[in-house]
mmCIF file with all atom_site columns, C-alpha atoms in Angstrom:
data_model
loop_
_atom_site.group_PDB
_atom_site.id
_atom_site.type_symbol
_atom_site.label_atom_id
_atom_site.label_alt_id
_atom_site.label_comp_id
_atom_site.label_asym_id
_atom_site.label_entity_id
_atom_site.label_seq_id
_atom_site.pdbx_PDB_ins_code
_atom_site.Cartn_x
_atom_site.Cartn_y
_atom_site.Cartn_z
_atom_site.occupancy
_atom_site.B_iso_or_equiv
_atom_site.pdbx_formal_charge
_atom_site.auth_seq_id
_atom_site.auth_comp_id
_atom_site.auth_asym_id
_atom_site.auth_atom_id
_atom_site.pdbx_PDB_model_num
ATOM 1   C CA . UNK W 1 1   ? 17.032  -23.234 -24.948 1.00 0.00 ? 111 UNK W CA 1
ATOM 2   C CA . UNK W 1 2   ? 15.175  -21.208 -22.381 1.00 0.00 ? 112 UNK W CA 1
ATOM 3   C CA . UNK W 1 3   ? 14.546  -17.588 -23.314 1.00 0.00 ? 113 UNK W CA 1
ATOM 4   C CA . UNK W 1 4   ? 14.911  -16.348 -19.764 1.00 0.00 ? 114 UNK W CA 1
ATOM 5   C CA . UNK W 1 5   ? 17.713  -15.569 -17.354 1.00 0.00 ? 115 UNK W CA 1
ATOM 6   C CA . UNK W 1 6   ? 17.298  -15.994 -13.620 1.00 0.00 ? 116 UNK W CA 1
ATOM 7   C CA . UNK W 1 7   ? 19.690  -15.889 -10.670 1.00 0.00 ? 117 UNK W CA 1
ATOM 8   C CA . UNK W 1 8   ? 20.801  -19.328 -9.616  1.00 0.00 ? 118 UNK W CA 1
ATOM 9   C CA . UNK W 1 9   ? 19.798  -18.953 -5.999  1.00 0.00 ? 119 UNK W CA 1
ATOM 10  C CA . UNK W 1 10  ? 18.324  -16.527 -3.488  1.00 0.00 ? 120 UNK W CA 1
ATOM 11  C CA . UNK W 1 11  ? 17.667  -16.481 0.221   1.00 0.00 ? 121 UNK W CA 1
ATOM 12  C CA . UNK W 1 12  ? 14.766  -14.834 1.975   1.00 0.00 ? 122 UNK W CA 1
ATOM 13  C CA . UNK W 1 13  ? 13.847  -14.432 5.624   1.00 0.00 ? 123 UNK W CA 1
ATOM 14  C CA . UNK W 1 14  ? 10.591  -15.995 6.727   1.00 0.00 ? 124 UNK W CA 1
ATOM 15  C CA . UNK W 1 15  ? 7.777   -13.463 6.770   1.00 0.00 ? 125 UNK W CA 1
ATOM 16  C CA . UNK W 1 16  ? 9.521   -11.078 4.417   1.00 0.00 ? 126 UNK W CA 1
ATOM 17  C CA . UNK W 1 17  ? 8.723   -10.503 0.773   1.00 0.00 ? 127 UNK W CA 1
ATOM 18  C CA . UNK W 1 18  ? 10.619  -12.607 -1.733  1.00 0.00 ? 128 UNK W CA 1
ATOM 19  C CA . UNK W 1 19  ? 11.346  -10.823 -5.006  1.00 0.00 ? 129 UNK W CA 1
ATOM 20  C CA . UNK W 1 20  ? 12.487  -13.104 -7.791  1.00 0.00 ? 130 UNK W CA 1
ATOM 21  C CA . UNK W 1 21  ? 13.741  -11.396 -10.951 1.00 0.00 ? 131 UNK W CA 1
ATOM 22  C CA . UNK W 1 22  ? 13.663  -12.706 -14.488 1.00 0.00 ? 132 UNK W CA 1
ATOM 23  C CA . UNK W 1 23  ? 15.147  -11.264 -17.661 1.00 0.00 ? 133 UNK W CA 1
ATOM 24  C CA . UNK W 1 24  ? 13.471  -12.011 -20.970 1.00 0.00 ? 134 UNK W CA 1
ATOM 25  C CA . UNK W 1 25  ? 14.927  -9.394  -23.286 1.00 0.00 ? 135 UNK W CA 1
ATOM 26  C CA . UNK W 1 26  ? 13.975  -11.253 -26.483 1.00 0.00 ? 136 UNK W CA 1
ATOM 27  C CA . UNK W 1 27  ? 10.321  -11.714 -25.583 1.00 0.00 ? 137 UNK W CA 1
ATOM 28  C CA . UNK W 1 28  ? 7.917   -11.398 -28.505 1.00 0.00 ? 138 UNK W CA 1
ATOM 29  C CA . UNK W 1 29  ? 4.753   -9.359  -28.493 1.00 0.00 ? 139 UNK W CA 1
ATOM 30  C CA . UNK W 1 30  ? 2.494   -12.394 -28.249 1.00 0.00 ? 140 UNK W CA 1
ATOM 31  C CA . UNK W 1 31  ? 4.469   -14.219 -25.566 1.00 0.00 ? 141 UNK W CA 1
ATOM 32  C CA . UNK W 1 32  ? 3.287   -14.406 -22.010 1.00 0.00 ? 142 UNK W CA 1
ATOM 33  C CA . UNK W 1 33  ? 5.439   -14.671 -18.901 1.00 0.00 ? 143 UNK W CA 1
ATOM 34  C CA . UNK W 1 34  ? 4.632   -17.742 -16.803 1.00 0.00 ? 144 UNK W CA 1
ATOM 35  C CA . UNK W 1 35  ? 5.935   -18.666 -13.380 1.00 0.00 ? 145 UNK W CA 1
ATOM 36  C CA . UNK W 1 36  ? 6.024   -22.159 -11.973 1.00 0.00 ? 146 UNK W CA 1
ATOM 37  C CA . UNK W 1 37  ? 7.709   -23.560 -8.925  1.00 0.00 ? 147 UNK W CA 1
ATOM 38  C CA . UNK W 1 38  ? 8.934   -27.009 -8.027  1.00 0.00 ? 148 UNK W CA 1
ATOM 39  C CA . UNK W 1 39  ? 9.118   -28.018 -4.429  1.00 0.00 ? 149 UNK W CA 1
ATOM 40  C CA . UNK W 1 40  ? 11.646  -30.766 -3.816  1.00 0.00 ? 150 UNK W CA 1
ATOM 41  C CA . UNK W 1 41  ? 10.848  -33.910 -5.839  1.00 0.00 ? 151 UNK W CA 1
ATOM 42  C CA . UNK W 1 42  ? 7.314   -32.787 -6.669  1.00 0.00 ? 152 UNK W CA 1
ATOM 43  C CA . UNK W 1 43  ? 5.773   -31.847 -9.992  1.00 0.00 ? 153 UNK W CA 1
ATOM 44  C CA . UNK W 1 44  ? 5.926   -28.176 -10.993 1.00 0.00 ? 154 UNK W CA 1
ATOM 45  C CA . UNK W 1 45  ? 3.116   -26.013 -9.701  1.00 0.00 ? 155 UNK W CA 1
ATOM 46  C CA . UNK W 1 46  ? 1.612   -23.144 -11.649 1.00 0.00 ? 156 UNK W CA 1
ATOM 47  C CA . UNK W 1 47  ? 1.869   -19.795 -9.874  1.00 0.00 ? 157 UNK W CA 1
ATOM 48  C CA . UNK W 1 48  ? 0.851   -16.971 -12.166 1.00 0.00 ? 158 UNK W CA 1
ATOM 49  C CA . UNK W 1 49  ? 1.175   -15.598 -15.662 1.00 0.00 ? 159 UNK W CA 1
ATOM 50  C CA . UNK W 1 50  ? 0.807   -12.263 -17.441 1.00 0.00 ? 160 UNK W CA 1
ATOM 51  C CA . UNK W 1 51  ? 1.254   -10.461 -20.718 1.00 0.00 ? 161 UNK W CA 1
ATOM 52  C CA . UNK W 1 52  ? 1.991   -6.821  -19.947 1.00 0.00 ? 162 UNK W CA 1
ATOM 53  C CA . UNK W 1 53  ? -0.161  -5.766  -17.025 1.00 0.00 ? 163 UNK W CA 1
ATOM 54  C CA . UNK W 1 54  ? 0.785   -6.551  -13.467 1.00 0.00 ? 164 UNK W CA 1
ATOM 55  C CA . UNK W 1 55  ? -1.075  -9.548  -12.093 1.00 0.00 ? 165 UNK W CA 1
ATOM 56  C CA . UNK W 1 56  ? -1.958  -10.704 -8.599  1.00 0.00 ? 166 UNK W CA 1
ATOM 57  C CA . UNK W 1 57  ? -3.536  -13.853 -7.267  1.00 0.00 ? 167 UNK W CA 1
ATOM 58  C CA . UNK W 1 58  ? -3.713  -15.652 -3.956  1.00 0.00 ? 168 UNK W CA 1
ATOM 59  C CA . UNK W 1 59  ? -0.177  -16.937 -4.307  1.00 0.00 ? 169 UNK W CA 1
ATOM 60  C CA . UNK W 1 60  ? 1.873   -14.094 -5.708  1.00 0.00 ? 170 UNK W CA 1
ATOM 61  C CA . UNK W 1 61  ? 2.146   -10.883 -7.688  1.00 0.00 ? 171 UNK W CA 1
ATOM 62  C CA . UNK W 1 62  ? 3.792   -10.496 -11.057 1.00 0.00 ? 172 UNK W CA 1
ATOM 63  C CA . UNK W 1 63  ? 5.340   -7.179  -12.030 1.00 0.00 ? 173 UNK W CA 1
ATOM 64  C CA . UNK W 1 64  ? 6.260   -6.810  -15.697 1.00 0.00 ? 174 UNK W CA 1
ATOM 65  C CA . UNK W 1 65  ? 8.325   -3.836  -16.846 1.00 0.00 ? 175 UNK W CA 1
ATOM 66  C CA . UNK W 1 66  ? 6.851   -1.509  -19.411 1.00 0.00 ? 176 UNK W CA 1
ATOM 67  C CA . UNK W 1 67  ? 9.230   -2.723  -22.125 1.00 0.00 ? 177 UNK W CA 1
ATOM 68  C CA . UNK W 1 68  ? 8.420   -6.324  -21.078 1.00 0.00 ? 178 UNK W CA 1
ATOM 69  C CA . UNK W 1 69  ? 12.081  -7.265  -21.056 1.00 0.00 ? 179 UNK W CA 1
ATOM 70  C CA . UNK W 1 70  ? 12.043  -8.278  -17.430 1.00 0.00 ? 180 UNK W CA 1
ATOM 71  C CA . UNK W 1 71  ? 9.670   -9.212  -14.661 1.00 0.00 ? 181 UNK W CA 1
ATOM 72  C CA . UNK W 1 72  ? 9.614   -9.871  -10.937 1.00 0.00 ? 182 UNK W CA 1
ATOM 73  C CA . UNK W 1 73  ? 7.654   -12.482 -9.050  1.00 0.00 ? 183 UNK W CA 1
ATOM 74  C CA . UNK W 1 74  ? 6.745   -11.330 -5.551  1.00 0.00 ? 184 UNK W CA 1
ATOM 75  C CA . UNK W 1 75  ? 5.797   -13.648 -2.722  1.00 0.00 ? 185 UNK W CA 1
ATOM 76  C CA . UNK W 1 76  ? 4.514   -11.082 -0.214  1.00 0.00 ? 186 UNK W CA 1
ATOM 77  C CA . UNK W 1 77  ? 5.085   -13.020 2.997   1.00 0.00 ? 187 UNK W CA 1
ATOM 78  C CA . UNK W 1 78  ? 7.412   -15.928 2.373   1.00 0.00 ? 188 UNK W CA 1
ATOM 79  C CA . UNK W 1 79  ? 7.046   -19.042 4.496   1.00 0.00 ? 189 UNK W CA 1
ATOM 80  C CA . UNK W 1 80  ? 9.333   -22.029 4.900   1.00 0.00 ? 190 UNK W CA 1
ATOM 81  C CA . UNK W 1 81  ? 7.020   -23.959 2.581   1.00 0.00 ? 191 UNK W CA 1
ATOM 82  C CA . UNK W 1 82  ? 7.845   -21.534 -0.224  1.00 0.00 ? 192 UNK W CA 1
ATOM 83  C CA . UNK W 1 83  ? 11.351  -22.976 -0.413  1.00 0.00 ? 193 UNK W CA 1
ATOM 84  C CA . UNK W 1 84  ? 11.506  -24.297 -3.987  1.00 0.00 ? 194 UNK W CA 1
ATOM 85  C CA . UNK W 1 85  ? 12.976  -23.798 -7.435  1.00 0.00 ? 195 UNK W CA 1
ATOM 86  C CA . UNK W 1 86  ? 11.112  -21.051 -9.278  1.00 0.00 ? 196 UNK W CA 1
ATOM 87  C CA . UNK W 1 87  ? 10.941  -21.123 -13.056 1.00 0.00 ? 197 UNK W CA 1
ATOM 88  C CA . UNK W 1 88  ? 10.232  -18.129 -15.270 1.00 0.00 ? 198 UNK W CA 1
ATOM 89  C CA . UNK W 1 89  ? 9.022   -19.158 -18.743 1.00 0.00 ? 199 UNK W CA 1
ATOM 90  C CA . UNK W 1 90  ? 7.976   -17.166 -21.772 1.00 0.00 ? 200 UNK W CA 1
ATOM 91  C CA . UNK W 1 91  ? 5.651   -18.726 -24.286 1.00 0.00 ? 201 UNK W CA 1
ATOM 92  C CA . UNK W 1 92  ? 2.834   -18.011 -26.639 1.00 0.00 ? 202 UNK W CA 1
ATOM 93  C CA . UNK W 1 93  ? -0.269  -18.752 -24.587 1.00 0.00 ? 203 UNK W CA 1
ATOM 94  C CA . UNK W 1 94  ? -2.282  -19.977 -27.535 1.00 0.00 ? 204 UNK W CA 1
ATOM 95  C CA . UNK W 1 95  ? 0.349   -22.591 -28.378 1.00 0.00 ? 205 UNK W CA 1
ATOM 96  C CA . UNK W 1 96  ? 0.084   -25.628 -26.206 1.00 0.00 ? 206 UNK W CA 1
ATOM 97  C CA . UNK W 1 97  ? 3.227   -27.171 -27.538 1.00 0.00 ? 207 UNK W CA 1
ATOM 98  C CA . UNK W 1 98  ? 5.622   -27.036 -24.655 1.00 0.00 ? 208 UNK W CA 1
ATOM 99  C CA . UNK W 1 99  ? 7.215   -24.975 -21.982 1.00 0.00 ? 209 UNK W CA 1
ATOM 100 C CA . UNK W 1 100 ? 10.954  -24.423 -21.930 1.00 0.00 ? 210 UNK W CA 1
ATOM 101 C CA . UNK W 1 101 ? 12.200  -24.734 -18.388 1.00 0.00 ? 211 UNK W CA 1
ATOM 102 C CA . UNK W 1 102 ? 15.563  -23.229 -17.624 1.00 0.00 ? 212 UNK W CA 1
ATOM 103 C CA . UNK W 1 103 ? 17.537  -23.864 -14.461 1.00 0.00 ? 213 UNK W CA 1
ATOM 104 C CA . UNK W 1 104 ? 15.303  -21.562 -12.414 1.00 0.00 ? 214 UNK W CA 1
ATOM 105 C CA . UNK W 1 105 ? 16.062  -19.823 -9.125  1.00 0.00 ? 215 UNK W CA 1
ATOM 106 C CA . UNK W 1 106 ? 16.457  -21.899 -6.005  1.00 0.00 ? 216 UNK W CA 1
ATOM 107 C CA . UNK W 1 107 ? 14.738  -19.874 -3.285  1.00 0.00 ? 217 UNK W CA 1
ATOM 108 C CA . UNK W 1 108 ? 15.548  -20.783 0.293   1.00 0.00 ? 218 UNK W CA 1
ATOM 109 C CA . UNK W 1 109 ? 13.329  -19.269 2.952   1.00 0.00 ? 219 UNK W CA 1
ATOM 110 C CA . UNK W 1 110 ? 15.148  -19.159 6.272   1.00 0.00 ? 220 UNK W CA 1
ATOM 111 C CA . UNK W 1 111 ? 13.616  -18.898 9.743   1.00 0.00 ? 221 UNK W CA 1
ATOM 112 C CA . UNK H 2 1   ? -11.550 -33.016 -9.068  1.00 0.00 ? 151 UNK H CA 1
ATOM 113 C CA . UNK H 2 2   ? -8.533  -35.259 -8.930  1.00 0.00 ? 152 UNK H CA 1
ATOM 114 C CA . UNK H 2 3   ? -5.310  -33.846 -10.272 1.00 0.00 ? 153 UNK H CA 1
ATOM 115 C CA . UNK H 2 4   ? -3.009  -35.384 -12.836 1.00 0.00 ? 154 UNK H CA 1
ATOM 116 C CA . UNK H 2 5   ? -2.182  -38.912 -11.805 1.00 0.00 ? 155 UNK H CA 1
ATOM 117 C CA . UNK H 2 6   ? 0.933   -40.812 -12.671 1.00 0.00 ? 156 UNK H CA 1
ATOM 118 C CA . UNK H 2 7   ? 1.908   -44.350 -11.921 1.00 0.00 ? 157 UNK H CA 1
ATOM 119 C CA . UNK H 2 8   ? 3.996   -45.939 -10.843 1.00 0.00 ? 158 UNK H CA 1
ATOM 120 C CA . UNK H 2 9   ? 5.628   -43.291 -8.686  1.00 0.00 ? 159 UNK H CA 1
ATOM 121 C CA . UNK H 2 10  ? 8.853   -45.246 -8.611  1.00 0.00 ? 160 UNK H CA 1
ATOM 122 C CA . UNK H 2 11  ? 10.030  -47.754 -11.187 1.00 0.00 ? 161 UNK H CA 1
ATOM 123 C CA . UNK H 2 12  ? 13.197  -49.814 -11.150 1.00 0.00 ? 162 UNK H CA 1
ATOM 124 C CA . UNK H 2 13  ? 14.358  -51.580 -14.276 1.00 0.00 ? 163 UNK H CA 1
ATOM 125 C CA . UNK H 2 14  ? 17.484  -53.416 -15.319 1.00 0.00 ? 164 UNK H CA 1
ATOM 126 C CA . UNK H 2 15  ? 19.314  -52.439 -18.451 1.00 0.00 ? 165 UNK H CA 1
ATOM 127 C CA . UNK H 2 16  ? 17.589  -53.812 -21.517 1.00 0.00 ? 166 UNK H CA 1
ATOM 128 C CA . UNK H 2 17  ? 14.135  -54.041 -19.966 1.00 0.00 ? 167 UNK H CA 1
ATOM 129 C CA . UNK H 2 18  ? 11.108  -51.997 -20.941 1.00 0.00 ? 168 UNK H CA 1
ATOM 130 C CA . UNK H 2 19  ? 9.618   -49.196 -18.877 1.00 0.00 ? 169 UNK H CA 1
ATOM 131 C CA . UNK H 2 20  ? 5.980   -48.140 -19.155 1.00 0.00 ? 170 UNK H CA 1
ATOM 132 C CA . UNK H 2 21  ? 4.912   -44.924 -17.502 1.00 0.00 ? 171 UNK H CA 1
ATOM 133 C CA . UNK H 2 22  ? 1.255   -44.013 -17.242 1.00 0.00 ? 172 UNK H CA 1
ATOM 134 C CA . UNK H 2 23  ? -0.433  -40.655 -16.975 1.00 0.00 ? 173 UNK H CA 1
ATOM 135 C CA . UNK H 2 24  ? -4.102  -39.898 -16.395 1.00 0.00 ? 174 UNK H CA 1
ATOM 136 C CA . UNK H 2 25  ? -4.870  -36.251 -17.136 1.00 0.00 ? 175 UNK H CA 1
ATOM 137 C CA . UNK H 2 26  ? -7.243  -34.144 -15.139 1.00 0.00 ? 176 UNK H CA 1
ATOM 138 C CA . UNK H 2 27  ? -10.888 -34.675 -15.920 1.00 0.00 ? 177 UNK H CA 1
ATOM 139 C CA . UNK H 2 28  ? -11.882 -32.733 -18.983 1.00 0.00 ? 178 UNK H CA 1
ATOM 140 C CA . UNK H 2 29  ? -8.321  -32.230 -20.175 1.00 0.00 ? 179 UNK H CA 1
ATOM 141 C CA . UNK H 2 30  ? -7.532  -33.442 -23.665 1.00 0.00 ? 180 UNK H CA 1
ATOM 142 C CA . UNK H 2 31  ? -3.913  -32.299 -23.935 1.00 0.00 ? 181 UNK H CA 1
ATOM 143 C CA . UNK H 2 32  ? -1.051  -34.255 -22.394 1.00 0.00 ? 182 UNK H CA 1
ATOM 144 C CA . UNK H 2 33  ? 2.653   -33.418 -22.235 1.00 0.00 ? 183 UNK H CA 1
ATOM 145 C CA . UNK H 2 34  ? 5.602   -35.453 -21.093 1.00 0.00 ? 184 UNK H CA 1
ATOM 146 C CA . UNK H 2 35  ? 8.766   -33.946 -19.631 1.00 0.00 ? 185 UNK H CA 1
ATOM 147 C CA . UNK H 2 36  ? 11.981  -35.493 -18.377 1.00 0.00 ? 186 UNK H CA 1
ATOM 148 C CA . UNK H 2 37  ? 14.063  -34.127 -15.545 1.00 0.00 ? 187 UNK H CA 1
ATOM 149 C CA . UNK H 2 38  ? 17.603  -35.307 -14.959 1.00 0.00 ? 188 UNK H CA 1
ATOM 150 C CA . UNK H 2 39  ? 19.087  -34.802 -11.488 1.00 0.00 ? 189 UNK H CA 1
ATOM 151 C CA . UNK H 2 40  ? 19.828  -31.159 -10.685 1.00 0.00 ? 190 UNK H CA 1
ATOM 152 C CA . UNK H 2 41  ? 18.438  -29.995 -14.035 1.00 0.00 ? 191 UNK H CA 1
ATOM 153 C CA . UNK H 2 42  ? 15.271  -28.325 -15.252 1.00 0.00 ? 192 UNK H CA 1
ATOM 154 C CA . UNK H 2 43  ? 12.470  -30.128 -17.028 1.00 0.00 ? 193 UNK H CA 1
ATOM 155 C CA . UNK H 2 44  ? 12.957  -30.918 -20.708 1.00 0.00 ? 194 UNK H CA 1
ATOM 156 C CA . UNK H 2 45  ? 9.967   -31.196 -23.013 1.00 0.00 ? 195 UNK H CA 1
ATOM 157 C CA . UNK H 2 46  ? 9.557   -34.553 -24.711 1.00 0.00 ? 196 UNK H CA 1
ATOM 158 C CA . UNK H 2 47  ? 6.191   -34.883 -26.401 1.00 0.00 ? 197 UNK H CA 1
ATOM 159 C CA . UNK H 2 48  ? 2.753   -33.302 -26.678 1.00 0.00 ? 198 UNK H CA 1
ATOM 160 C CA . UNK H 2 49  ? -0.310  -35.405 -27.412 1.00 0.00 ? 199 UNK H CA 1
ATOM 161 C CA . UNK H 2 50  ? -4.007  -35.014 -27.846 1.00 0.00 ? 200 UNK H CA 1
ATOM 162 C CA . UNK H 2 51  ? -6.380  -37.920 -27.884 1.00 0.00 ? 201 UNK H CA 1
ATOM 163 C CA . UNK H 2 52  ? -5.109  -40.433 -30.446 1.00 0.00 ? 202 UNK H CA 1
ATOM 164 C CA . UNK H 2 53  ? -2.693  -37.917 -31.949 1.00 0.00 ? 203 UNK H CA 1
ATOM 165 C CA . UNK H 2 54  ? 0.912   -36.938 -31.438 1.00 0.00 ? 204 UNK H CA 1
ATOM 166 C CA . UNK H 2 55  ? 1.091   -33.200 -31.989 1.00 0.00 ? 205 UNK H CA 1
ATOM 167 C CA . UNK H 2 56  ? 4.743   -32.490 -31.268 1.00 0.00 ? 206 UNK H CA 1
ATOM 168 C CA . UNK H 2 57  ? 7.435   -35.056 -30.496 1.00 0.00 ? 207 UNK H CA 1
ATOM 169 C CA . UNK H 2 58  ? 10.404  -32.822 -31.129 1.00 0.00 ? 208 UNK H CA 1
ATOM 170 C CA . UNK H 2 59  ? 11.830  -33.530 -27.693 1.00 0.00 ? 209 UNK H CA 1
ATOM 171 C CA . UNK H 2 60  ? 11.620  -37.306 -27.915 1.00 0.00 ? 210 UNK H CA 1
ATOM 172 C CA . UNK H 2 61  ? 14.787  -39.321 -28.500 1.00 0.00 ? 211 UNK H CA 1
ATOM 173 C CA . UNK H 2 62  ? 14.630  -40.857 -31.942 1.00 0.00 ? 212 UNK H CA 1
ATOM 174 C CA . UNK H 2 63  ? 15.052  -44.418 -30.739 1.00 0.00 ? 213 UNK H CA 1
ATOM 175 C CA . UNK H 2 64  ? 13.545  -46.538 -27.961 1.00 0.00 ? 214 UNK H CA 1
ATOM 176 C CA . UNK H 2 65  ? 11.040  -43.900 -26.814 1.00 0.00 ? 215 UNK H CA 1
ATOM 177 C CA . UNK H 2 66  ? 7.398   -43.772 -27.823 1.00 0.00 ? 216 UNK H CA 1
ATOM 178 C CA . UNK H 2 67  ? 4.229   -42.215 -26.489 1.00 0.00 ? 217 UNK H CA 1
ATOM 179 C CA . UNK H 2 68  ? 0.535   -42.663 -27.022 1.00 0.00 ? 218 UNK H CA 1
ATOM 180 C CA . UNK H 2 69  ? -2.709  -41.195 -25.739 1.00 0.00 ? 219 UNK H CA 1
ATOM 181 C CA . UNK H 2 70  ? -5.500  -43.578 -26.755 1.00 0.00 ? 220 UNK H CA 1
ATOM 182 C CA . UNK H 2 71  ? -9.154  -42.693 -27.006 1.00 0.00 ? 221 UNK H CA 1
ATOM 183 C CA . UNK H 2 72  ? -9.782  -44.562 -23.787 1.00 0.00 ? 222 UNK H CA 1
ATOM 184 C CA . UNK H 2 73  ? -7.355  -44.845 -20.929 1.00 0.00 ? 223 UNK H CA 1
ATOM 185 C CA . UNK H 2 74  ? -4.220  -43.091 -19.801 1.00 0.00 ? 224 UNK H CA 1
ATOM 186 C CA . UNK H 2 75  ? -1.340  -41.757 -21.827 1.00 0.00 ? 225 UNK H CA 1
ATOM 187 C CA . UNK H 2 76  ? 1.629   -44.113 -21.939 1.00 0.00 ? 226 UNK H CA 1
ATOM 188 C CA . UNK H 2 77  ? 5.298   -43.232 -22.257 1.00 0.00 ? 227 UNK H CA 1
ATOM 189 C CA . UNK H 2 78  ? 7.203   -46.331 -23.271 1.00 0.00 ? 228 UNK H CA 1
ATOM 190 C CA . UNK H 2 79  ? 10.950  -46.759 -23.097 1.00 0.00 ? 229 UNK H CA 1
ATOM 191 C CA . UNK H 2 80  ? 12.363  -49.872 -24.683 1.00 0.00 ? 230 UNK H CA 1
ATOM 192 C CA . UNK H 2 81  ? 15.722  -51.418 -23.822 1.00 0.00 ? 231 UNK H CA 1
ATOM 193 C CA . UNK H 2 82  ? 16.406  -48.965 -21.049 1.00 0.00 ? 232 UNK H CA 1
ATOM 194 C CA . UNK H 2 83  ? 19.924  -47.750 -20.336 1.00 0.00 ? 233 UNK H CA 1
ATOM 195 C CA . UNK H 2 84  ? 21.356  -46.134 -17.228 1.00 0.00 ? 234 UNK H CA 1
ATOM 196 C CA . UNK H 2 85  ? 21.109  -42.717 -18.868 1.00 0.00 ? 235 UNK H CA 1
ATOM 197 C CA . UNK H 2 86  ? 17.316  -43.061 -18.897 1.00 0.00 ? 236 UNK H CA 1
ATOM 198 C CA . UNK H 2 87  ? 17.280  -42.766 -15.103 1.00 0.00 ? 237 UNK H CA 1
ATOM 199 C CA . UNK H 2 88  ? 15.341  -39.600 -14.419 1.00 0.00 ? 238 UNK H CA 1
ATOM 200 C CA . UNK H 2 89  ? 12.061  -38.200 -13.179 1.00 0.00 ? 239 UNK H CA 1
ATOM 201 C CA . UNK H 2 90  ? 9.369   -38.214 -15.848 1.00 0.00 ? 240 UNK H CA 1
ATOM 202 C CA . UNK H 2 91  ? 6.571   -35.710 -15.404 1.00 0.00 ? 241 UNK H CA 1
ATOM 203 C CA . UNK H 2 92  ? 3.265   -35.608 -17.175 1.00 0.00 ? 242 UNK H CA 1
ATOM 204 C CA . UNK H 2 93  ? 1.152   -32.468 -17.464 1.00 0.00 ? 243 UNK H CA 1
ATOM 205 C CA . UNK H 2 94  ? -2.283  -31.809 -18.862 1.00 0.00 ? 244 UNK H CA 1
ATOM 206 C CA . UNK H 2 95  ? -4.225  -28.779 -19.996 1.00 0.00 ? 245 UNK H CA 1
ATOM 207 C CA . UNK H 2 96  ? -7.831  -28.294 -21.073 1.00 0.00 ? 246 UNK H CA 1
ATOM 208 C CA . UNK H 2 97  ? -7.888  -26.552 -24.441 1.00 0.00 ? 247 UNK H CA 1
ATOM 209 C CA . UNK H 2 98  ? -6.002  -23.953 -26.336 1.00 0.00 ? 248 UNK H CA 1
ATOM 210 C CA . UNK H 2 99  ? -6.588  -20.478 -25.071 1.00 0.00 ? 249 UNK H CA 1
ATOM 211 C CA . UNK H 2 100 ? -5.203  -17.694 -23.028 1.00 0.00 ? 250 UNK H CA 1
ATOM 212 C CA . UNK H 2 101 ? -5.354  -19.330 -19.651 1.00 0.00 ? 251 UNK H CA 1
ATOM 213 C CA . UNK H 2 102 ? -3.911  -22.694 -20.544 1.00 0.00 ? 252 UNK H CA 1
ATOM 214 C CA . UNK H 2 103 ? -1.536  -23.355 -17.729 1.00 0.00 ? 253 UNK H CA 1
ATOM 215 C CA . UNK H 2 104 ? -0.351  -26.910 -17.535 1.00 0.00 ? 254 UNK H CA 1
ATOM 216 C CA . UNK H 2 105 ? -1.106  -28.987 -14.465 1.00 0.00 ? 255 UNK H CA 1
ATOM 217 C CA . UNK H 2 106 ? 1.631   -31.404 -13.515 1.00 0.00 ? 256 UNK H CA 1
ATOM 218 C CA . UNK H 2 107 ? 1.487   -34.832 -11.975 1.00 0.00 ? 257 UNK H CA 1
ATOM 219 C CA . UNK H 2 108 ? 3.748   -36.042 -9.171  1.00 0.00 ? 258 UNK H CA 1
ATOM 220 C CA . UNK H 2 109 ? 6.138   -37.735 -11.566 1.00 0.00 ? 259 UNK H CA 1
ATOM 221 C CA . UNK H 2 110 ? 7.555   -41.209 -12.046 1.00 0.00 ? 260 UNK H CA 1
ATOM 222 C CA . UNK H 2 111 ? 11.105  -41.761 -10.896 1.00 0.00 ? 261 UNK H CA 1
ATOM 223 C CA . UNK H 2 112 ? 12.790  -44.291 -13.113 1.00 0.00 ? 262 UNK H CA 1
ATOM 224 C CA . UNK H 2 113 ? 15.943  -45.974 -11.907 1.00 0.00 ? 263 UNK H CA 1
ATOM 225 C CA . UNK H 2 114 ? 17.868  -48.179 -14.294 1.00 0.00 ? 264 UNK H CA 1
ATOM 226 C CA . UNK H 2 115 ? 20.251  -50.589 -12.649 1.00 0.00 ? 265 UNK H CA 1
#
């Protein structure tokens, strides 16, 4: 079973920031937080990952709380093409075994 | 650098037939993973392979399903005697090596329909 809890769905206005929360209260010290998204019928796409520090790349920012029990993925200026299911996953980075995908959050960006 | 390639993209089989799904990892990647996604559900891990070795098959059904990743050529997910419940999207992912930044890169998937 997935170790994360995410809202089922969220809406966001085009051009505004989309903030997607994720709870991972049982995260272990050596587990990273990964975010992927899946645009309709496509393969999942890697977005970002982090351990305890906040991370930013060209796609998004990841804010992890100090106790690491929750995190927020931020898409700074959402576009219609960001409409997708967003998955928050916790895993040990050094273990390549598998990723446990939950149901994710279905983000709908509206014009 | 081409991404992960999967073929066929769509596969239709009748009950009882065999389905063979192929996955070519990204160049330089030696780790391959197979996932299955039923309609309206998240991806479920099936199997993790390195070249010529199955590392973890804990997500594979015990019967009818098998996977291989030969020294040469693509990884193959084989489903024998397919049933309607096997209808799903099957995604392959690859990653380079173990390490901190080992995100998995996913292919476009194969959509299997069993009639």
